[in-house]
XYZ file of C-alpha atoms in Angstrom:
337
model
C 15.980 -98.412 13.973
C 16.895 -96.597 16.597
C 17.603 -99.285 18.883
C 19.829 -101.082 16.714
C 22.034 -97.791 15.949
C 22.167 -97.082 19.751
C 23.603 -100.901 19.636
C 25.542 -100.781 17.140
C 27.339 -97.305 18.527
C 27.655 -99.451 21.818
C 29.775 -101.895 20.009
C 32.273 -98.836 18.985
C 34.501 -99.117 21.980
C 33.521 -96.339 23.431
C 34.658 -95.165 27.063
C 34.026 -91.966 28.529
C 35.184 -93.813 31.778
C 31.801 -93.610 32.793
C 33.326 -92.511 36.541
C 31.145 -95.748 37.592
C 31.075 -94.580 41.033
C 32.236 -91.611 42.663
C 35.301 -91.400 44.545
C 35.036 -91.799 47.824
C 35.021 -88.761 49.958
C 37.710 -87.532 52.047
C 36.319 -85.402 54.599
C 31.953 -86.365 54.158
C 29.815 -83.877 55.346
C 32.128 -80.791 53.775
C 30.624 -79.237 50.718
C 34.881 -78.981 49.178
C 36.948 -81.993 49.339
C 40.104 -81.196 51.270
C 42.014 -82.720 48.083
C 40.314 -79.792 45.955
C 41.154 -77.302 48.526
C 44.843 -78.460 48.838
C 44.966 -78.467 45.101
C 44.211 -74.706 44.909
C 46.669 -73.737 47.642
C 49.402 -75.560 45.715
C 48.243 -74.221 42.248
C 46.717 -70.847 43.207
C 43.290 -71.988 41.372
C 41.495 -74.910 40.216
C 38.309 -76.312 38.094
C 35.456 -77.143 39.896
C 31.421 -78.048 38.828
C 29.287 -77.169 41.632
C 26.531 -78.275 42.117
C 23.362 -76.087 43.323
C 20.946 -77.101 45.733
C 17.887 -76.443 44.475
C 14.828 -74.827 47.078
C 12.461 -77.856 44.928
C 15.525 -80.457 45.278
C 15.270 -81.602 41.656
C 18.096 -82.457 39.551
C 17.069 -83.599 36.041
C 14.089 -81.934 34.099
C 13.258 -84.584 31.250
C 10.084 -85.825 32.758
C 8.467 -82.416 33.700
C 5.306 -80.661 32.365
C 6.684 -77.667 30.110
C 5.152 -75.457 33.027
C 7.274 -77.356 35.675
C 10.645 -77.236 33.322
C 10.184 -73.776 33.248
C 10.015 -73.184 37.006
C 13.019 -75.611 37.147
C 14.988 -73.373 35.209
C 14.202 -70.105 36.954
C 15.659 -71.905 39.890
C 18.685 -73.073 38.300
C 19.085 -69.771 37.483
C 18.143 -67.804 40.747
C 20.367 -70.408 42.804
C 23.196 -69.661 40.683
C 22.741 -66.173 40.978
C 22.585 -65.975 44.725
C 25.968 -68.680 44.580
C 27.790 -66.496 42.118
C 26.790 -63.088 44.487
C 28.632 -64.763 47.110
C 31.600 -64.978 45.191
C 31.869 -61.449 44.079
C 34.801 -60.460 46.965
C 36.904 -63.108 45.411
C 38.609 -63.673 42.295
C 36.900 -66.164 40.429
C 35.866 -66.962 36.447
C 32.232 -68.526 34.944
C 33.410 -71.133 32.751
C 29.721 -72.430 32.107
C 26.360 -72.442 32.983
C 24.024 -74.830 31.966
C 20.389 -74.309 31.246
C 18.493 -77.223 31.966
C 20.932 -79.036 35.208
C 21.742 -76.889 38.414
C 25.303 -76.903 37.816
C 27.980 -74.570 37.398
C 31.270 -74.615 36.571
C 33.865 -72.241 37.467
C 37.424 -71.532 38.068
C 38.537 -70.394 41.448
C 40.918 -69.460 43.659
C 41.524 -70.541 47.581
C 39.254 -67.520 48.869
C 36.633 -68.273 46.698
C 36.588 -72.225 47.515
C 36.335 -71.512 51.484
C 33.292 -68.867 50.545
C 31.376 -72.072 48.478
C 32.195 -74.220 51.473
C 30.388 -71.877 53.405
C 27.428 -71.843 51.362
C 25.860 -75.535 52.328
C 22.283 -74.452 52.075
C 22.798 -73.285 48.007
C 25.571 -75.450 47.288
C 25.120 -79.431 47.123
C 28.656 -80.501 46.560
C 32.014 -79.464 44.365
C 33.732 -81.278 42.735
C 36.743 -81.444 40.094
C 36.398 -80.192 37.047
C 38.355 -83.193 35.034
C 40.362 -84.109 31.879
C 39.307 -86.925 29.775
C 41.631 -88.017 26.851
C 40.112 -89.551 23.293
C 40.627 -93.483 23.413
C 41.407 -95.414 20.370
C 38.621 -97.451 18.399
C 38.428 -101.158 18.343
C 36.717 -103.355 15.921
C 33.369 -102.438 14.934
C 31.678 -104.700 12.171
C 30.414 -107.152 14.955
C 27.003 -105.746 14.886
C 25.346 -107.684 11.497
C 24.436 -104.080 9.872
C 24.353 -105.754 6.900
C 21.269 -107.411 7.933
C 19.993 -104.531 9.541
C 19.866 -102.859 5.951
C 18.685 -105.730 4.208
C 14.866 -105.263 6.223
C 15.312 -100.914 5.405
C 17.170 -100.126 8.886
C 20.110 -97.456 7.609
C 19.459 -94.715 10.092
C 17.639 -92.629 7.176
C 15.705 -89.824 8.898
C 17.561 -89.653 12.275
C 20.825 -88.344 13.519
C 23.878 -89.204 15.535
C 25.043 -87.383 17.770
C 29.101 -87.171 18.055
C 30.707 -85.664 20.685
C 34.832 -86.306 19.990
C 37.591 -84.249 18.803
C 35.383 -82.713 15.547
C 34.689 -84.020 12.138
C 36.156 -82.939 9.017
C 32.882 -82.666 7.012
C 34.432 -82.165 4.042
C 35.799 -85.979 3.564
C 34.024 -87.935 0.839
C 32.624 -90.742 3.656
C 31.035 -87.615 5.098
C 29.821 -85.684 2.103
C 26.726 -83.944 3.540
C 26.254 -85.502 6.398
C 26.933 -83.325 8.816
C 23.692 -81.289 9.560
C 24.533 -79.729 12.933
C 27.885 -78.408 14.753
C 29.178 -76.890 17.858
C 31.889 -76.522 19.977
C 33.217 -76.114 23.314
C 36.596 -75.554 24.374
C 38.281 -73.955 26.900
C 41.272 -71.738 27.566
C 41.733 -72.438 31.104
C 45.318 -69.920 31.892
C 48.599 -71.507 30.915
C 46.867 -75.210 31.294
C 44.755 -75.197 28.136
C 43.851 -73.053 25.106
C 40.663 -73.639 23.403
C 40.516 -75.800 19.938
C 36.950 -73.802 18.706
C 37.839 -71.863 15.498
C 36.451 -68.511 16.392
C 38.811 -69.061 19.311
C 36.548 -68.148 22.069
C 34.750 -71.097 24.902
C 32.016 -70.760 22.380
C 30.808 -71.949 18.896
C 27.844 -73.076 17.140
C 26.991 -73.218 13.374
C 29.028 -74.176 10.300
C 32.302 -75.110 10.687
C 32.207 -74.875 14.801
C 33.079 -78.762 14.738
C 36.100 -78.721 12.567
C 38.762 -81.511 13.581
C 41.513 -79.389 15.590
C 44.453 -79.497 14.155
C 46.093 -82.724 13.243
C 49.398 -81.814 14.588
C 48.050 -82.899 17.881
C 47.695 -86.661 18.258
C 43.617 -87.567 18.133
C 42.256 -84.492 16.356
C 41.428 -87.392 13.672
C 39.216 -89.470 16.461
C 36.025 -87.709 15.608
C 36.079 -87.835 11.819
C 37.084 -91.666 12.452
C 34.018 -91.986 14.958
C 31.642 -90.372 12.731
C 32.580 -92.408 9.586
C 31.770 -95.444 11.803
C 28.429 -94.433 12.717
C 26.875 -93.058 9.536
C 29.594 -92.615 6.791
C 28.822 -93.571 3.438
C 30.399 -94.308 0.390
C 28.068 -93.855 -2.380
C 28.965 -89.992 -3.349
C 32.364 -91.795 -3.723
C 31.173 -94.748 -5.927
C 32.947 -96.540 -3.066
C 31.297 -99.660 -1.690
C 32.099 -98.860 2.007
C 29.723 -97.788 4.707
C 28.832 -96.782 8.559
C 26.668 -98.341 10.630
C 23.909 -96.260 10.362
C 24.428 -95.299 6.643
C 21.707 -92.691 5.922
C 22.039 -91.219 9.580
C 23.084 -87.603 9.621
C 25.659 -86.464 12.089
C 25.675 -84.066 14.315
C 28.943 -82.842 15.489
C 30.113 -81.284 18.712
C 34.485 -80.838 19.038
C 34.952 -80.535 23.181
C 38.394 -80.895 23.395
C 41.042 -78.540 24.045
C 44.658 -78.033 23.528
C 46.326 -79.281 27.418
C 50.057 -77.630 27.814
C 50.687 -78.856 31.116
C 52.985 -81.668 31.736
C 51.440 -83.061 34.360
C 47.841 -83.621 32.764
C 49.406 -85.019 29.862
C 51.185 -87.661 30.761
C 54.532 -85.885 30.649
C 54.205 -84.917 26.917
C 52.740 -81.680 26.324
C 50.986 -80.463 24.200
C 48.185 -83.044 24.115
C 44.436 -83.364 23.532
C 42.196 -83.179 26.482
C 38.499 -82.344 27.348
C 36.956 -80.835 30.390
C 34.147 -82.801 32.213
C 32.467 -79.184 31.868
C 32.810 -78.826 28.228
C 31.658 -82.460 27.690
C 28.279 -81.221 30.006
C 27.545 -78.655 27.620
C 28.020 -80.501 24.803
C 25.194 -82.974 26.189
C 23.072 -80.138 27.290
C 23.203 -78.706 23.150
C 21.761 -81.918 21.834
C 19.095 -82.326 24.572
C 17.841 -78.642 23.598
C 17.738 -79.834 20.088
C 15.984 -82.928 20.575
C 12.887 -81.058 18.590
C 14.996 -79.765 15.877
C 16.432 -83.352 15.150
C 15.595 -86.914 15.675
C 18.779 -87.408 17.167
C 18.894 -91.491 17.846
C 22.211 -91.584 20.054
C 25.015 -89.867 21.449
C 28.165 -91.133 21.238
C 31.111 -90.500 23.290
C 34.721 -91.803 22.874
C 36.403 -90.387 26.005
C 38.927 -92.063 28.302
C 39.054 -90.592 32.697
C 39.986 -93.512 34.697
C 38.857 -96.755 36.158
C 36.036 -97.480 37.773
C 33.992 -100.504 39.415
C 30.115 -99.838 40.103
C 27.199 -97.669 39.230
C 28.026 -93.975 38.644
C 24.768 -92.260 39.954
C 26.563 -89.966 41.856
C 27.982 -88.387 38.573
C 27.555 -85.303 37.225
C 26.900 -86.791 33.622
C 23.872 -88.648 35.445
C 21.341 -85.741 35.118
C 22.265 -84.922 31.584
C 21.536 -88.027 30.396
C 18.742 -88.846 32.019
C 17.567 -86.033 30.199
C 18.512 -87.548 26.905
C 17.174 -90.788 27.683
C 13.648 -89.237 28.613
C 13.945 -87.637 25.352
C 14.159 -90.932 23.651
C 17.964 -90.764 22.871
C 20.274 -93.279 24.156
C 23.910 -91.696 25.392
C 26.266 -94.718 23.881
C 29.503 -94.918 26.947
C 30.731 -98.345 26.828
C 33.847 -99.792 28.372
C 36.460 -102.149 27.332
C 39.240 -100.341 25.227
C 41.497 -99.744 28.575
C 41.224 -103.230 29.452
């Protein structure tokens, strides 16, 4: 069952733009890109996930011993530490941490960027901290659920993890099916303002995964994308259903409100979603992959276009995580063409 609803998700259209492959570097060997560094001078601050460079060189914990994952993370944490002590002469703002991947992502200013390129021996790489848009749906019914339910296969007993614009919980496709929510969203300046209803970074609990508001174009993508994977019409008396019918969902709303005009295309206000925010979003289901028995993860998220493999990512180590776990992250391509 859980192979055929991480299928079936696959079939969604999803595309987080998988960055297939990294960009190639401008200046290799430098732990800022000069195009991140220019960026700041012309902007006064930018985005960035850094990565730490762990003393044990790991990057993913799913296959460790409990013992081992928790010596992982008291590195994670002590790199970061010594990273972040560099940093105090310079302005500069913790956007996340993550728990369970040595990566941090922060906000900073020119000073600040020069003071991580400094720091080769604790800092890996940086890198952009990005906007992904939500990307329409295409077809679905493809994937011969029918038959699937036919021999018992309905999704009963696991969960689906959606990471979109939220889910409106409250629709009769959805009644009760959403048994987990969070979100994270970011006000990021003038450039974004965060979507979460107690309007901090920060939610998690009931009604953290609300759809934003549907004055801004997408905040229905989620609830669509959720009604896909596990909605179900029988509260209804309506003879309509998901893919994985008797799956519960668990939502997580990661977008946030983008005001700039450049990052949206030249029509502001738009929906957008931070690479970071997405990261933490993965990280929340991973930690609850004992509370759950979360199936997939799926992710409708346009970035760009891209040609190859995309080890070089920072999504890689999250879901490797996942997939040691048993869950299957659902990023497919196609709906850009």
């Amino acid at each position: 069952m859980v192979a055929f609803l991480a299928a079936s998700l696959g079939l969604l259209g999803v595309v987080l733009a998988v960055p297939a492959a990294a960009a190639p570097r401008d200046d290799a060997g430098r732990v800022v890109p000069t195009r991140i560094h220019d960026r700041a001078q012309a902007e006064g601050e930018v985005r960035v996930l850094v990565e730490l460079s762990l003393p044990s060189r790991r990057v993913g914990e799913g296959t460790l011993s409990t013992r081992a994952r928790a010596a992982y993370r008291r590195e994670i944490v002590d790199t970061a530490a010594r990273v972040l002590d560099r940093l105090t002469r310079h302005p500069h703002r913790v956007l996340r941490r993550y728990l369970t991947t040595p990566l941090l992502a922060l906000q900073v200013g020119p000073p600040a960027l020069q003071e991580l390129d400094a720091a080769g021996f604790l800092v890996k790489r940086v890198v952009e901290d990005r906007i992904h848009r939500p990307v329409l749906l295409d077809s679905v019914y493809l994937v011969g659920a029918d038959q699937a339910w036919a021999q018992g296969f309905d999704g009963t007993g696991h969960v689906v993890a959606v990471i979109d614009s939220g889910v409106d919980s409250a629709h009769p496709f959805l009644a009760g099916k959403v048994v987990e929510e969070a979100c994270y969203s970011t006000t990021s300046g003038s450039r974004s303002t965060t979507l979460c209803p107690n309007g901090l970074d920060e939610q998690i609990g009931p009604g953290a995964a609300v759809n934003c508001p549907l004055d801004l174009e997408g905040c229905w993508h989620g609830t669509h994308v959720a009604g896909i994977a596990a909605g179900s019409g029988t509260p209804a008396d309506l003879p309509i259903w998901g893919v994985g019918k008797g799956a519960g969902i668990m939502a997580v709303q990661v977008f946030s409100r983008i005001n700039r005009f450049r990052d949206c295309g030249g029509a502001p206000p738009c929906l957008g979603a931070f690479t970071s925010d997405i990261l933490a979003a993965l990280e929340r289901v991973y930690v609850l992959r004992t509370t759950y028995a979360v199936a997939a993860v799926n992710m409708s998220l346009g970035g760009g276009l891209f040609g190859s493999t995309c080890d070089d990512e920072p999504y890689k180590p999250f879901i490797d995580n996942l997939r040691a776990a048993g869950i299957a992250t659902v990023v497919a391509a196609g709906n850009d063409g």
